[in-house]
Amino acid sequence: MTSIPDSDNSNDWSLLAEISKYQSLTTLSLSKFNSPAKGFRLGIDVQPWYYHADSSQEGENPQLRLLFFRCKRLLKYPILPLFMFDLDPGRHGENHSRTEELTAGFIPILKAFGFEYRYAPGDPLAELASLNRQGTIDAVLTDDVAVWVFGAQTVWRNPSSSHPKAKKTVKETMYKVYDGATEQHRAAMLMVLLCRGWCNAGSSLRLAQTDLAAEIYHAAITQPVSEHDLEKSLPGWCSRICRYLKDFGLTRCVPPKAFPPVLSTYMHPSVSTQLVKTYPPSMWTSKEPSLPELAGVCEDLFEWGWEDRVLVRFRSTIWENLPVRILRRQFLSPLLSDTEIFRFFGGGGEPGKVIDKIVGSRTHHSTDKTPEYRVVVNTDMFASWTKAGLKGTRQAPEVDVKGKGKEVGDDNDDLANSHQDAEPAPDIDAESDGEEDTSSVPSGKQKPLRAWIPEIIVQKANVELAKDYVKECEEKKARTPKRKRRQGDEAPASKKTKRPTTSPGKQAKAASKKKGPPPSGAGPSNSHSSADAPSMGS
């Protein structure tokens, strides 16, 4: 696997390094594809996303634009998100002062994507950890170590936090996953949290690895008491911290005389009790992304929300990811006709096929070598569904011959932000292994849209399509049998040998240019050898 530069060497998460590993989103999402939900149920802490959104600038609603494209990325995989909001935005005043404003703008985006969301009765991390512990969700996506004190079992980190210096393609496909936390790990995280506000990061990491950290955590989970009672069960805890700090040579840190009141918040949080009522199993299978609604959201929020530009952007960002969701729906509802399934995504009842055919296969390092099919996507239907959601409230500004608008905050502005979640430039197809993206070419001249989809998804949802491809490959192989080498035949050329990119004539011309003119004082060039030259006396 490609080496990934890690940024967790000196922060709180470094204490959990032994239970962490990098995995591709493909592998992670497919691990639950055979479950009743037919996907990976991922609880998402929205607060880190809001914090990251501050890096997005230029154009209309730049923070919401970043959130939109982060959601877009999830469409490519059978991931079923559950976004958790906070009923008390004031809790995050220092982290983000615009929590309420962003939430109001983000919820319509989530509805258009068909993603679930809830408001937590207490701390959102506590709610997500409780859901993870009880099996309602499969993992929690967050950057806050408090989730471990709340009891989470499996946690994903946001790539922009765990490996921000990695290549863009790596950050989009690989996530750092933590699983298997012990009581010792949770004790360390509790000590880190208790040290916030009076102790620097380095000192808190060292205190988190002491015996006192384990004693405090054990007392807190076994005795449902107040901070005052906890102090009685751990006499001298403050003086012990002082001794540790002195041993570390850190005499400037002064611990509080009493346990911080936040301790009870961590150990006895407010969470939902009626899980089946609040989070019914049907929530994972009842919704799908709607192309008309997504188009309408973009028209309302972003300066590029006129018809031609929306179609261009959706072709390179939304349409290539949507077939995974449609195939999942076919797997979920095998008795429904294609027309009925298309209505989940905004279709108007017209007949047709989303995937025309399979044209190739591969295994790639970005998916942990998961077998994939290369499929041809029918974009005519997607274009029709997308147009149905546009009201025509925006008009195209000055447009060049390629159909690219001159609007403020276009793709180049996204790149100028240098944020890993900004949308890629429209002429670069980051998911197509270097193939030319034709999204900005007039519709009549566009190449067919192709996408990589895991084999298992195609095989589960459309058995006949997969069988046809296998049969076609077998027939092709039978038509072109390998020629047996005979004695005296030359060995076949190495696969690594590159074919010349220019004709022999052009190569000769280039070689003559490299030689340059003859050196000064030299006579005219002579193509004959000295033996062939006529003698002076002849």
Coordinates of C-alpha atoms in Angstrom, one line a residue:
M1 CA 0.0 0.0 0.0
T2 CA 1.1 3.6 -0.7
S3 CA 2.9 5.1 2.3
I4 CA 0.7 7.6 4.0
P5 CA 2.2 10.5 6.0
D6 CA 0.7 10.4 9.5
S7 CA 0.1 13.5 11.7
D8 CA -0.7 11.6 14.9
N9 CA 2.8 11.3 16.3
S10 CA 2.4 13.9 19.1
N11 CA -1.4 14.4 19.6
D12 CA -4.1 12.6 21.7
W13 CA -4.7 10.0 19.0
S14 CA -1.1 8.8 19.2
L15 CA -2.1 6.9 22.4
L16 CA -4.4 4.8 20.2
A17 CA -1.8 4.0 17.4
E18 CA -1.7 0.3 18.3
I19 CA -5.4 -0.2 17.5
S20 CA -5.4 1.9 14.3
K21 CA -4.9 1.1 10.6
Y22 CA -5.6 2.6 7.2
Q23 CA -8.3 1.0 5.1
S24 CA -9.9 2.0 1.8
L25 CA -13.5 3.3 1.8
T26 CA -14.3 0.5 -0.6
T27 CA -13.2 -2.2 1.8
L28 CA -14.9 -0.6 4.8
S29 CA -18.2 0.0 3.0
L30 CA -18.4 -3.5 1.5
S31 CA -17.8 -5.1 4.8
K32 CA -21.5 -4.6 5.6
F33 CA -23.0 -5.0 2.2
N34 CA -24.6 -8.3 3.0
S35 CA -26.2 -6.9 6.2
P36 CA -30.0 -6.2 6.3
A37 CA -29.3 -2.5 5.6
K38 CA -27.1 -3.5 2.6
G39 CA -24.5 -0.9 3.5
F40 CA -22.2 0.5 6.2
R41 CA -24.1 2.6 8.8
L42 CA -21.8 5.5 9.6
G43 CA -22.6 8.0 12.4
I44 CA -21.0 11.4 11.6
D45 CA -20.1 14.1 14.0
V46 CA -20.8 17.3 12.1
Q47 CA -18.7 19.6 14.2
P48 CA -15.4 18.7 12.6
W49 CA -16.9 19.2 9.2
Y50 CA -18.0 22.7 10.2
Y51 CA -14.6 23.5 11.4
H52 CA -13.0 22.3 8.1
A53 CA -15.6 24.3 6.2
D54 CA -13.9 27.5 7.3
S55 CA -11.1 26.8 4.8
S56 CA -13.5 27.0 1.9
Q57 CA -13.7 30.6 0.5
E58 CA -14.9 32.5 -2.6
G59 CA -18.2 32.2 -4.4
E60 CA -21.7 31.9 -2.9
N61 CA -22.0 29.9 0.3
P62 CA -18.4 28.4 0.2
Q63 CA -18.8 26.5 3.5
L64 CA -22.0 24.8 2.3
R65 CA -20.3 24.0 -1.0
L66 CA -17.6 22.1 0.8
L67 CA -20.2 20.2 2.8
F68 CA -22.1 19.4 -0.4
F69 CA -19.0 17.9 -2.1
R70 CA -18.1 15.9 1.1
C71 CA -21.6 14.3 0.9
K72 CA -21.1 13.7 -2.8
R73 CA -18.0 11.6 -2.0
L74 CA -20.1 9.2 0.1
L75 CA -22.4 8.5 -2.9
K76 CA -19.7 6.4 -4.5
Y77 CA -19.9 3.7 -1.8
P78 CA -22.6 1.8 0.0
I79 CA -22.2 4.0 3.0
L80 CA -25.3 5.0 4.9
P81 CA -24.6 8.2 6.9
L82 CA -26.3 9.4 10.0
F83 CA -25.4 13.0 10.8
M84 CA -25.7 14.0 14.4
F85 CA -26.5 17.6 15.3
D86 CA -26.4 19.4 18.7
L87 CA -29.5 20.8 20.3
D88 CA -27.2 23.2 22.2
P89 CA -25.1 25.0 19.6
G90 CA -23.7 27.2 22.4
R91 CA -21.7 24.1 23.4
H92 CA -19.5 24.7 20.4
G93 CA -19.2 28.5 20.6
E94 CA -15.4 28.4 20.7
N95 CA -15.2 25.8 18.0
H96 CA -17.5 27.4 15.5
S97 CA -19.7 30.5 16.1
R98 CA -21.9 29.8 13.0
T99 CA -23.1 26.3 14.0
E100 CA -26.8 27.3 13.8
E101 CA -26.4 29.0 10.5
L102 CA -24.5 26.2 8.9
T103 CA -27.0 23.6 10.2
A104 CA -29.9 25.5 8.7
G105 CA -28.2 25.4 5.3
F106 CA -26.8 21.9 5.6
I107 CA -30.1 20.1 6.4
P108 CA -31.7 20.7 2.9
I109 CA -28.5 19.3 1.4
L110 CA -28.8 16.2 3.5
K111 CA -32.4 15.7 2.5
A112 CA -31.5 16.0 -1.2
F113 CA -28.8 13.3 -0.8
G114 CA -31.3 11.1 1.1
F115 CA -29.0 11.0 4.2
E116 CA -30.4 10.6 7.7
Y117 CA -29.8 13.1 10.5
R118 CA -30.9 13.6 14.1
Y119 CA -30.5 16.0 17.0
A120 CA -28.8 14.5 20.0
P121 CA -30.6 14.9 23.4
G122 CA -27.2 15.7 24.9
D123 CA -23.6 15.6 23.6
P124 CA -23.7 14.4 19.9
L125 CA -20.6 12.3 20.6
A126 CA -22.2 10.6 23.5
E127 CA -25.2 9.7 21.3
L128 CA -23.1 8.4 18.5
A129 CA -21.0 6.3 20.9
S130 CA -24.1 4.9 22.5
L131 CA -25.5 3.9 19.0
N132 CA -22.2 2.3 18.1
R133 CA -22.0 0.4 21.3
Q134 CA -25.5 -1.0 20.9
G135 CA -25.1 -1.9 17.2
T136 CA -27.4 0.7 15.7
I137 CA -24.4 2.1 13.7
D138 CA -21.2 0.4 12.6
A139 CA -18.7 3.2 13.3
V140 CA -18.4 6.9 14.3
L141 CA -16.6 9.4 12.1
T142 CA -15.1 12.2 14.3
D143 CA -11.9 13.9 15.3
D144 CA -12.7 14.2 19.1
V145 CA -11.1 11.6 21.4
A146 CA -14.0 12.1 23.9
V147 CA -15.9 9.6 21.8
W148 CA -13.8 6.8 23.4
V149 CA -14.7 7.9 27.0
F150 CA -18.4 7.8 25.9
G151 CA -17.8 4.1 24.9
A152 CA -17.5 4.0 21.2
Q153 CA -16.3 0.7 19.7
T154 CA -15.1 1.6 16.1
V155 CA -14.1 5.1 15.1
W156 CA -13.0 6.6 11.7
R157 CA -10.9 9.8 11.5
N158 CA -11.5 12.5 9.0
P159 CA -8.6 12.3 6.5
S160 CA -8.0 16.1 6.6
S161 CA -7.1 15.5 10.3
S162 CA -5.4 12.1 10.4
H163 CA -3.3 12.4 7.2
P164 CA -3.7 16.0 5.8
K165 CA -0.3 15.9 3.9
A166 CA -1.2 12.8 1.9
K167 CA -2.0 13.1 -1.8
K168 CA -5.6 14.2 -2.7
T169 CA -6.5 10.8 -4.1
V170 CA -5.3 9.1 -1.0
K171 CA -7.3 11.3 1.3
E172 CA -10.4 10.7 -0.8
T173 CA -10.1 6.9 -0.7
M174 CA -8.2 5.9 2.5
Y175 CA -9.4 6.4 6.1
K176 CA -7.7 5.8 9.4
V177 CA -9.8 3.3 11.5
Y178 CA -9.6 2.6 15.2
D179 CA -11.0 -0.6 16.7
G180 CA -10.5 -2.7 19.8
A181 CA -10.0 0.0 22.5
T182 CA -9.3 -1.4 25.9
E183 CA -10.1 0.1 29.4
Q184 CA -6.5 1.3 29.4
H185 CA -7.1 3.3 26.2
R186 CA -10.3 4.8 27.5
A187 CA -8.6 5.7 30.8
A188 CA -5.8 7.5 28.9
M189 CA -8.4 9.5 26.9
L190 CA -10.3 10.5 30.1
M191 CA -7.0 11.8 31.6
V192 CA -6.4 13.8 28.5
L193 CA -9.8 15.4 28.7
L194 CA -9.4 16.2 32.4
C195 CA -6.1 17.9 31.7
R196 CA -7.6 20.3 29.2
G197 CA -7.4 23.9 30.3
W198 CA -4.6 23.6 32.8
C199 CA -2.0 21.3 31.3
N200 CA -0.2 21.4 27.9
A201 CA -0.6 18.6 25.3
G202 CA 2.7 17.0 26.0
S203 CA 2.2 16.8 29.7
S204 CA -1.3 15.4 29.4
L205 CA 0.0 12.6 27.1
R206 CA 2.5 11.6 29.8
L207 CA -0.1 11.8 32.6
A208 CA -2.4 9.7 30.5
Q209 CA 0.0 6.8 30.6
T210 CA 0.4 6.7 34.4
D211 CA -1.3 4.3 36.9
L212 CA -3.3 7.2 38.2
A213 CA -5.2 7.6 34.9
A214 CA -6.3 3.9 35.1
E215 CA -7.4 4.4 38.8
I216 CA -9.5 7.5 38.0
Y217 CA -11.2 5.8 35.1
H218 CA -11.9 2.6 37.1
A219 CA -13.4 4.5 40.0
A220 CA -15.5 6.6 37.7
I221 CA -17.1 3.7 35.8
T222 CA -17.6 1.5 38.9
Q223 CA -19.0 4.1 41.2
P224 CA -21.9 6.2 39.9
V225 CA -21.1 9.1 42.1
S226 CA -20.4 12.8 42.0
E227 CA -17.0 14.4 41.6
H228 CA -17.0 15.1 45.4
D229 CA -17.6 11.4 46.2
L230 CA -14.9 10.4 43.6
E231 CA -12.4 12.5 45.4
K232 CA -13.0 10.6 48.6
S233 CA -12.4 7.3 46.9
L234 CA -9.1 8.6 45.4
P235 CA -7.5 10.6 48.3
G236 CA -4.3 12.4 47.4
W237 CA -5.0 12.3 43.6
C238 CA -4.0 16.0 43.2
S239 CA -0.7 15.5 45.1
R240 CA 0.1 12.5 43.0
I241 CA -0.4 14.5 39.8
C242 CA 2.0 17.1 41.2
R243 CA 4.6 14.5 41.9
Y244 CA 4.3 13.1 38.4
L245 CA 4.7 16.6 36.9
K246 CA 7.7 17.1 39.1
D247 CA 9.2 13.9 37.9
F248 CA 8.6 15.0 34.3
G249 CA 10.3 18.3 35.0
L250 CA 7.0 20.2 34.4
T251 CA 6.5 22.3 37.5
R252 CA 4.6 25.1 35.6
C253 CA 1.4 23.0 35.3
V254 CA -0.9 23.5 38.3
P255 CA -3.7 20.9 38.6
P256 CA -7.1 21.9 39.9
K257 CA -7.9 21.2 43.5
A258 CA -11.1 19.3 42.6
F259 CA -12.1 17.1 39.7
P260 CA -13.5 19.2 36.8
P261 CA -17.4 19.2 36.8
V262 CA -17.2 17.9 33.2
L263 CA -16.3 14.5 34.6
S264 CA -19.9 13.6 35.3
T265 CA -20.8 14.7 31.7
Y266 CA -18.4 12.2 30.3
M267 CA -19.3 9.4 32.6
H268 CA -23.1 9.9 32.8
P269 CA -24.2 11.5 29.5
S270 CA -27.7 12.0 28.3
V271 CA -28.5 9.7 25.4
S272 CA -31.6 8.3 23.7
T273 CA -33.3 5.4 25.5
Q274 CA -36.0 4.4 22.9
L275 CA -33.7 3.4 20.1
V276 CA -36.1 1.5 18.0
K277 CA -38.5 4.5 18.0
T278 CA -35.8 7.1 17.4
Y279 CA -33.8 5.0 15.0
P280 CA -36.1 2.5 13.3
P281 CA -34.3 -0.1 11.1
S282 CA -36.4 1.2 8.1
M283 CA -34.4 4.5 8.2
W284 CA -31.5 2.8 6.4
T285 CA -33.6 1.5 3.5
S286 CA -36.3 4.1 2.8
K287 CA -34.4 7.0 1.2
E288 CA -32.2 7.6 -1.8
P289 CA -30.5 10.7 -3.3
S290 CA -32.8 12.6 -5.6
L291 CA -31.3 14.2 -8.7
P292 CA -34.0 16.8 -9.1
E293 CA -33.7 17.9 -5.4
L294 CA -29.9 18.0 -5.7
A295 CA -30.1 20.2 -8.8
G296 CA -32.6 22.5 -7.0
V297 CA -30.2 22.8 -4.0
C298 CA -27.3 23.8 -6.3
E299 CA -29.5 26.3 -8.1
D300 CA -30.5 27.9 -4.9
L301 CA -27.1 27.9 -3.1
F302 CA -24.3 28.2 -5.7
E303 CA -23.4 30.7 -8.4
W304 CA -22.9 27.9 -10.9
G305 CA -26.5 26.8 -10.5
W306 CA -27.8 27.3 -14.1
E307 CA -28.8 24.4 -16.3
D308 CA -25.7 23.9 -18.5
R309 CA -23.2 24.3 -15.7
V310 CA -25.2 22.0 -13.3
L311 CA -25.2 19.3 -16.0
V312 CA -21.5 19.7 -16.5
R313 CA -20.7 19.4 -12.8
F314 CA -23.1 16.6 -12.1
R315 CA -21.7 14.5 -14.9
S316 CA -18.2 14.5 -13.3
T317 CA -19.3 14.4 -9.7
I318 CA -22.8 13.0 -9.1
W319 CA -23.7 10.9 -12.1
E320 CA -20.7 8.6 -12.0
N321 CA -21.3 7.8 -8.3
L322 CA -25.1 7.3 -8.5
P323 CA -25.0 3.8 -10.2
V324 CA -23.7 2.3 -6.9
R325 CA -26.8 3.6 -5.1
I326 CA -29.2 2.3 -7.8
L327 CA -27.6 -1.1 -7.8
R328 CA -27.9 -1.2 -4.0
R329 CA -31.6 -0.4 -4.3
Q330 CA -32.0 -3.2 -6.9
F331 CA -30.4 -5.5 -4.4
L332 CA -32.7 -4.3 -1.6
S333 CA -35.8 -4.5 -3.7
P334 CA -35.4 -7.3 -6.3
L335 CA -39.2 -7.5 -6.9
L336 CA -39.4 -3.9 -8.1
S337 CA -39.2 -3.0 -11.7
D338 CA -36.4 -0.6 -12.9
T339 CA -39.0 2.1 -13.5
E340 CA -40.2 1.8 -9.9
I341 CA -36.6 1.9 -8.6
F342 CA -35.8 5.0 -10.7
R343 CA -38.6 6.9 -8.9
F344 CA -36.5 6.7 -5.7
F345 CA -33.9 8.8 -7.5
G346 CA -36.3 11.3 -9.1
G347 CA -37.1 9.4 -12.3
G348 CA -40.4 10.2 -14.0
G349 CA -41.3 6.6 -14.9
E350 CA -39.5 6.4 -18.2
P351 CA -38.0 3.0 -19.1
G352 CA -34.3 2.5 -19.7
K353 CA -31.1 1.2 -18.3
V354 CA -28.6 3.0 -16.0
I355 CA -25.7 0.7 -16.9
D356 CA -25.4 -0.2 -20.5
K357 CA -22.6 -2.7 -20.3
I358 CA -19.4 -3.8 -18.6
V359 CA -16.3 -3.0 -20.6
G360 CA -13.4 -4.0 -18.3
S361 CA -12.2 -5.1 -14.9
R362 CA -9.4 -4.4 -12.5
T363 CA -7.9 -4.6 -9.0
H364 CA -6.4 -1.3 -7.7
H365 CA -4.4 -0.3 -4.7
S366 CA -6.8 2.5 -3.9
T367 CA -9.5 -0.1 -3.2
D368 CA -7.2 -2.6 -1.4
K369 CA -7.2 -4.7 -4.5
T370 CA -11.0 -5.1 -4.5
P371 CA -12.2 -6.6 -7.9
E372 CA -14.1 -4.0 -9.8
Y373 CA -16.0 -3.7 -13.1
R374 CA -15.7 -0.8 -15.5
V375 CA -19.2 0.1 -16.5
V376 CA -20.7 2.4 -19.1
V377 CA -23.3 4.7 -17.6
N378 CA -26.4 6.0 -19.4
T379 CA -26.3 9.7 -18.8
D380 CA -29.4 10.6 -20.8
M381 CA -31.7 9.5 -18.1
F382 CA -29.6 11.3 -15.4
A383 CA -29.7 14.5 -17.4
S384 CA -33.5 14.3 -17.7
W385 CA -33.9 13.8 -14.0
T386 CA -31.5 16.6 -13.2
K387 CA -33.2 19.1 -15.4
A388 CA -36.5 18.3 -13.8
G389 CA -35.3 19.9 -10.6
L390 CA -34.2 23.2 -12.1
K391 CA -36.5 26.2 -11.9
G392 CA -34.5 28.5 -14.3
T393 CA -33.9 31.1 -11.6
R394 CA -30.2 31.5 -12.7
Q395 CA -28.9 32.6 -16.0
A396 CA -25.5 31.7 -17.4
P397 CA -23.0 34.5 -17.4
E398 CA -20.5 35.0 -20.2
V399 CA -19.6 31.5 -21.5
D400 CA -16.6 30.4 -23.6
V401 CA -16.5 27.9 -26.4
K402 CA -16.0 25.0 -24.0
G403 CA -19.2 25.8 -22.0
K404 CA -17.3 27.0 -18.9
G405 CA -18.9 29.9 -17.2
K406 CA -16.9 33.0 -16.0
E407 CA -18.8 32.9 -12.7
V408 CA -17.0 33.9 -9.5
G409 CA -15.9 31.0 -7.3
D410 CA -15.7 28.5 -10.2
D411 CA -13.6 25.3 -10.1
N412 CA -10.3 27.2 -10.1
D413 CA -11.3 29.1 -7.0
D414 CA -11.9 25.7 -5.3
L415 CA -8.4 24.7 -6.2
A416 CA -7.0 28.0 -5.0
N417 CA -8.4 27.3 -1.5
S418 CA -6.0 24.3 -1.4
H419 CA -8.5 22.4 0.7
Q420 CA -8.7 18.6 0.2
D421 CA -12.5 18.7 0.0
A422 CA -12.8 21.3 -2.7
E423 CA -14.1 20.0 -6.0
P424 CA -11.5 19.0 -8.5
A425 CA -11.1 21.1 -11.7
P426 CA -13.6 20.0 -14.3
D427 CA -11.0 19.0 -16.8
I428 CA -9.4 16.5 -14.4
D429 CA -11.2 13.3 -13.7
A430 CA -9.5 12.2 -10.5
E431 CA -11.3 8.9 -10.5
S432 CA -10.6 7.7 -14.0
D433 CA -6.9 6.8 -13.8
G434 CA -5.8 9.7 -15.9
E435 CA -8.4 9.4 -18.6
E436 CA -9.5 12.6 -20.2
D437 CA -12.7 14.0 -18.7
T438 CA -15.1 15.2 -21.3
S439 CA -17.6 16.8 -19.0
S440 CA -17.1 20.3 -20.5
V441 CA -17.5 19.1 -24.1
P442 CA -20.9 19.8 -25.8
S443 CA -23.3 16.9 -25.1
G444 CA -23.3 15.7 -28.7
K445 CA -19.6 15.1 -28.7
Q446 CA -19.1 13.6 -25.2
K447 CA -17.5 10.3 -24.7
P448 CA -19.6 7.7 -22.8
L449 CA -19.4 8.1 -19.0
R450 CA -17.6 5.2 -17.4
A451 CA -17.2 4.3 -13.7
W452 CA -15.5 1.7 -11.6
I453 CA -17.9 -0.3 -9.4
P454 CA -17.0 -3.2 -7.1
E455 CA -17.8 -6.6 -8.7
I456 CA -19.8 -7.8 -5.7
I457 CA -22.3 -4.9 -6.0
V458 CA -22.9 -5.6 -9.7
Q459 CA -23.1 -9.4 -9.1
K460 CA -25.6 -9.1 -6.3
A461 CA -27.8 -6.5 -8.0
N462 CA -27.6 -7.4 -11.7
V463 CA -26.6 -11.0 -12.1
E464 CA -27.3 -11.2 -15.8
L465 CA -25.1 -8.2 -16.6
A466 CA -22.2 -9.8 -14.7
K467 CA -22.8 -13.2 -16.4
D468 CA -22.9 -11.5 -19.9
Y469 CA -19.5 -9.9 -19.2
V470 CA -17.9 -13.2 -18.0
K471 CA -19.3 -15.0 -21.0
E472 CA -18.0 -12.3 -23.4
C473 CA -14.6 -12.5 -21.8
E474 CA -14.5 -16.3 -22.2
E475 CA -15.6 -16.1 -25.8
K476 CA -13.0 -13.6 -26.6
K477 CA -10.3 -15.7 -24.9
A478 CA -11.5 -18.7 -27.0
R479 CA -11.3 -16.8 -30.2
T480 CA -7.7 -15.7 -29.6
P481 CA -5.7 -18.8 -28.4
K482 CA -2.1 -18.3 -27.4
R483 CA 0.4 -19.1 -30.1
K484 CA 3.0 -21.7 -29.0
R485 CA 6.6 -20.6 -29.4
R486 CA 8.8 -22.7 -31.6
Q487 CA 12.4 -23.4 -31.3
G488 CA 14.3 -20.5 -32.9
D489 CA 11.5 -18.0 -32.5
E490 CA 12.6 -14.7 -31.0
A491 CA 11.5 -14.0 -27.4
P492 CA 8.5 -11.7 -27.1
A493 CA 9.3 -8.1 -26.4
S494 CA 9.2 -7.1 -22.7
K495 CA 6.0 -5.4 -21.6
K496 CA 8.0 -2.6 -20.1
T497 CA 9.4 -1.7 -23.5
K498 CA 7.8 1.6 -24.6
R499 CA 6.7 1.9 -28.2
P500 CA 8.1 4.9 -30.1
T501 CA 5.7 7.8 -30.1
T502 CA 7.1 9.2 -33.4
S503 CA 7.6 7.9 -36.8
P504 CA 11.1 6.7 -37.9
G505 CA 11.4 9.7 -40.3
K506 CA 10.7 12.1 -37.4
Q507 CA 13.2 10.3 -35.2
A508 CA 15.9 10.6 -37.8
K509 CA 15.2 14.3 -38.3
A510 CA 15.3 14.8 -34.5
A511 CA 18.6 13.0 -34.3
S512 CA 20.2 15.1 -37.1
K513 CA 19.1 18.3 -35.2
K514 CA 20.8 17.0 -32.0
K515 CA 24.1 16.5 -33.9
G516 CA 24.1 20.2 -34.9
P517 CA 26.4 21.9 -37.4
P518 CA 29.9 20.7 -38.0
P519 CA 32.7 22.3 -35.9
S520 CA 34.4 25.4 -37.3
G521 CA 37.3 24.7 -39.6
A522 CA 36.0 21.3 -40.6
G523 CA 35.4 20.6 -44.2
P524 CA 32.1 19.6 -45.7
S525 CA 30.9 16.3 -44.4
N526 CA 31.9 13.2 -46.4
S527 CA 29.9 10.1 -46.5
H528 CA 32.8 8.0 -47.9
S529 CA 35.5 6.5 -45.8
S530 CA 39.2 7.4 -46.4
A531 CA 39.8 4.2 -48.3
D532 CA 37.1 5.0 -50.8
A533 CA 38.4 8.6 -51.4
P534 CA 40.1 9.1 -54.8
S535 CA 43.9 9.7 -54.7
M536 CA 45.4 13.1 -55.7
G537 CA 47.3 11.5 -58.6
S538 CA 44.4 9.7 -60.1

